[in-house]
GROMACS .gro file of C-alpha atoms in nm:
model
  148
    1MET     CA    1   6.843 -13.770  10.844
    2LYS     CA    2   7.130 -14.000  10.705
    3TYR     CA    3   6.960 -14.074  10.418
    4LEU     CA    4   6.941 -13.750  10.268
    5ALA     CA    5   7.318 -13.698  10.361
    6PHE     CA    6   7.398 -13.992  10.154
    7ILE     CA    7   7.166 -13.918   9.842
    8LEU     CA    8   7.343 -13.559   9.838
    9GLY     CA    9   7.643 -13.683   9.831
   10LEU     CA   10   7.593 -13.959   9.570
   11PHE     CA   11   7.429 -13.736   9.379
   12ALA     CA   12   7.728 -13.458   9.453
   13ILE     CA   13   7.973 -13.727   9.305
   14CYS     CA   14   7.751 -13.839   9.010
   15THR     CA   15   7.731 -13.454   8.899
   16VAL     CA   16   8.153 -13.464   8.962
   17ALA     CA   17   8.140 -13.751   8.750
   18ILE     CA   18   7.901 -13.586   8.431
   19ALA     CA   19   8.102 -13.273   8.469
   20GLN     CA   20   8.451 -13.490   8.384
   21ASP     CA   21   8.343 -13.653   8.148
   22SER     CA   22   8.140 -13.385   7.964
   23ASN     CA   23   8.521 -13.205   8.006
   24MET     CA   24   8.701 -13.491   7.874
   25LEU     CA   25   8.477 -13.552   7.535
   26GLN     CA   26   8.537 -13.201   7.510
   27THR     CA   27   8.913 -13.184   7.535
   28GLU     CA   28   8.872 -13.485   7.269
   29VAL     CA   29   8.657 -13.231   7.033
   30GLU     CA   30   8.910 -13.016   7.098
   31GLU     CA   31   9.243 -13.256   7.028
   32GLN     CA   32   9.034 -13.350   6.633
   33TYR     CA   33   8.985 -12.954   6.563
   34PHE     CA   34   9.380 -12.919   6.678
   35GLN     CA   35   9.472 -13.217   6.467
   36ALA     CA   36   9.274 -13.137   6.147
   37ASN     CA   37   9.400 -12.794   6.173
   38ASN     CA   38   9.732 -12.759   6.255
   39GLN     CA   39   9.843 -12.479   6.052
   40ASN     CA   40   9.634 -12.210   6.199
   41PRO     CA   41   9.459 -12.348   6.550
   42ASP     CA   42   9.320 -12.000   6.649
   43LYS     CA   43   9.079 -11.996   6.381
   44SER     CA   44   8.752 -12.027   6.511
   45ILE     CA   45   8.469 -12.335   6.337
   46ILE     CA   46   8.141 -12.366   6.220
   47TYR     CA   47   8.033 -12.680   6.213
   48ILE     CA   48   7.850 -12.858   5.995
   49PHE     CA   49   7.658 -13.215   6.138
   50PHE     CA   50   7.383 -13.406   5.973
   51ASN     CA   51   7.333 -13.748   6.009
   52ASN     CA   52   7.229 -14.082   5.851
   53GLN     CA   53   6.828 -13.964   5.794
   54PRO     CA   54   6.880 -13.631   5.629
   55CYS     CA   55   6.571 -13.476   5.650
   56GLN     CA   56   6.417 -13.357   5.290
   57ASN     CA   57   6.573 -13.029   5.291
   58CYS     CA   58   6.935 -13.119   5.462
   59PRO     CA   59   7.125 -13.177   5.123
   60GLN     CA   60   6.996 -12.818   4.963
   61ALA     CA   61   7.060 -12.648   5.282
   62ILE     CA   62   7.440 -12.754   5.361
   63ASP     CA   63   7.486 -12.666   4.929
   64MET     CA   64   7.361 -12.324   5.051
   65ILE     CA   65   7.562 -12.323   5.379
   66GLU     CA   66   7.931 -12.381   5.202
   67GLU     CA   67   7.770 -12.132   4.962
   68VAL     CA   68   7.735 -11.846   5.192
   69TYR     CA   69   8.037 -11.985   5.337
   70ASN     CA   70   8.294 -11.927   5.123
   71GLN     CA   71   8.111 -11.610   5.019
   72ASN     CA   72   8.153 -11.411   5.300
   73PHE     CA   73   8.391 -11.646   5.602
   74LEU     CA   74   8.648 -11.849   5.330
   75ASN     CA   75   8.916 -11.682   5.506
   76ASN     CA   76   8.818 -11.608   5.848
   77TYR     CA   77   8.683 -11.974   6.037
   78SER     CA   78   8.739 -12.306   5.934
   79LEU     CA   79   8.392 -12.505   5.811
   80PHE     CA   80   8.390 -12.875   5.897
   81LEU     CA   81   8.157 -13.115   5.774
   82ILE     CA   82   8.042 -13.419   5.977
   83ASN     CA   83   7.854 -13.698   5.975
   84TYR     CA   84   7.797 -13.744   6.330
   85GLY     CA   85   7.541 -14.076   6.297
   86ASP     CA   86   7.908 -14.257   6.169
   87ASP     CA   87   8.085 -14.399   6.503
   88ASP     CA   88   8.412 -14.202   6.518
   89ASN     CA   89   8.172 -13.888   6.581
   90ALA     CA   90   7.975 -13.931   6.842
   91GLY     CA   91   8.172 -13.732   7.055
   92PHE     CA   92   8.017 -13.450   6.885
   93VAL     CA   93   7.692 -13.563   6.994
   94GLN     CA   94   7.720 -13.546   7.353
   95THR     CA   95   7.977 -13.203   7.353
   96TYR     CA   96   7.739 -12.983   7.140
   97GLY     CA   97   7.386 -13.166   7.195
   98LEU     CA   98   7.287 -13.315   6.837
   99SER     CA   99   6.966 -13.467   6.726
  100GLN     CA  100   6.889 -13.275   6.428
  101PRO     CA  101   6.956 -13.434   6.093
  102LEU     CA  102   7.119 -13.114   6.043
  103GLU     CA  103   7.325 -12.898   6.316
  104VAL     CA  104   7.512 -12.609   6.251
  105VAL     CA  105   7.760 -12.568   6.542
  106MET     CA  106   7.977 -12.205   6.574
  107VAL     CA  107   8.245 -12.269   6.786
  108ASP     CA  108   8.441 -11.991   6.892
  109VAL     CA  109   8.852 -11.982   6.918
  110GLU     CA  110   9.098 -11.739   7.115
  111ASN     CA  111   9.449 -11.835   7.175
  112GLY     CA  112   9.407 -12.220   7.076
  113GLU     CA  113   9.152 -12.214   7.321
  114PHE     CA  114   8.800 -12.324   7.300
  115GLN     CA  115   8.588 -12.036   7.457
  116GLY     CA  116   8.277 -12.166   7.380
  117TYR     CA  117   8.004 -12.275   7.062
  118GLN     CA  118   7.631 -12.177   6.936
  119LYS     CA  119   7.437 -12.375   6.727
  120ILE     CA  120   7.236 -12.217   6.426
  121GLU     CA  121   6.864 -12.348   6.472
  122GLY     CA  122   6.643 -12.404   6.096
  123LEU     CA  123   6.846 -12.338   5.828
  124GLN     CA  124   6.701 -12.670   5.661
  125ASP     CA  125   6.336 -12.443   5.728
  126MET     CA  126   6.475 -12.156   5.553
  127THR     CA  127   6.574 -12.290   5.151
  128PRO     CA  128   6.267 -12.166   4.962
  129ASN     CA  129   6.377 -11.789   5.085
  130PRO     CA  130   6.798 -11.808   4.998
  131GLN     CA  131   6.792 -11.418   5.025
  132ALA     CA  132   6.698 -11.444   5.437
  133PHE     CA  133   6.891 -11.776   5.430
  134ASN     CA  134   7.166 -11.600   5.316
  135GLU     CA  135   7.072 -11.288   5.559
  136TYR     CA  136   7.027 -11.523   5.822
  137PHE     CA  137   7.341 -11.769   5.828
  138VAL     CA  138   7.533 -11.403   5.814
  139THR     CA  139   7.397 -11.227   6.068
  140GLN     CA  140   7.472 -11.548   6.319
  141VAL     CA  141   7.821 -11.599   6.190
  142ASN     CA  142   7.895 -11.217   6.249
  143GLY     CA  143   7.666 -11.203   6.584
  144TYR     CA  144   7.801 -11.494   6.796
  145LEU     CA  145   8.197 -11.501   6.610
  146GLY     CA  146   8.253 -11.118   6.480
  147ASN     CA  147   8.409 -11.076   6.171
  148GLU     CA  148   8.746 -11.172   6.242
   0.00000   0.00000   0.00000
């Protein structure tokens, strides 16, 4: 019984330590954003993350994302293109659970505070159908961030 109590106590300590590390990473990512976007700290973010091993359709998908962003969201949200394979950007990997060659993450920012995030999945698979790609991207952004 004492052994079980010891294991549960150890688990609780580890859980708190992991949560604190996660909060520190979130804070580091937030600080990077606010340093890069100091003119409008209330603007929500669309991150396009890629790594050093891009998929076949990733460059085309990135171009399409940027085009849809410029047509629909340029004045509403900030857009950042980030190579999460670079050591300087390692904090993003843990904060947003990045693992795919292309990941799009929307981050809701209100009153200078991060409220949460949501990923847009599978865009690289939609490049053969630009109309469906555009509609899906716009619907996902408007659905999560609204059209501020």
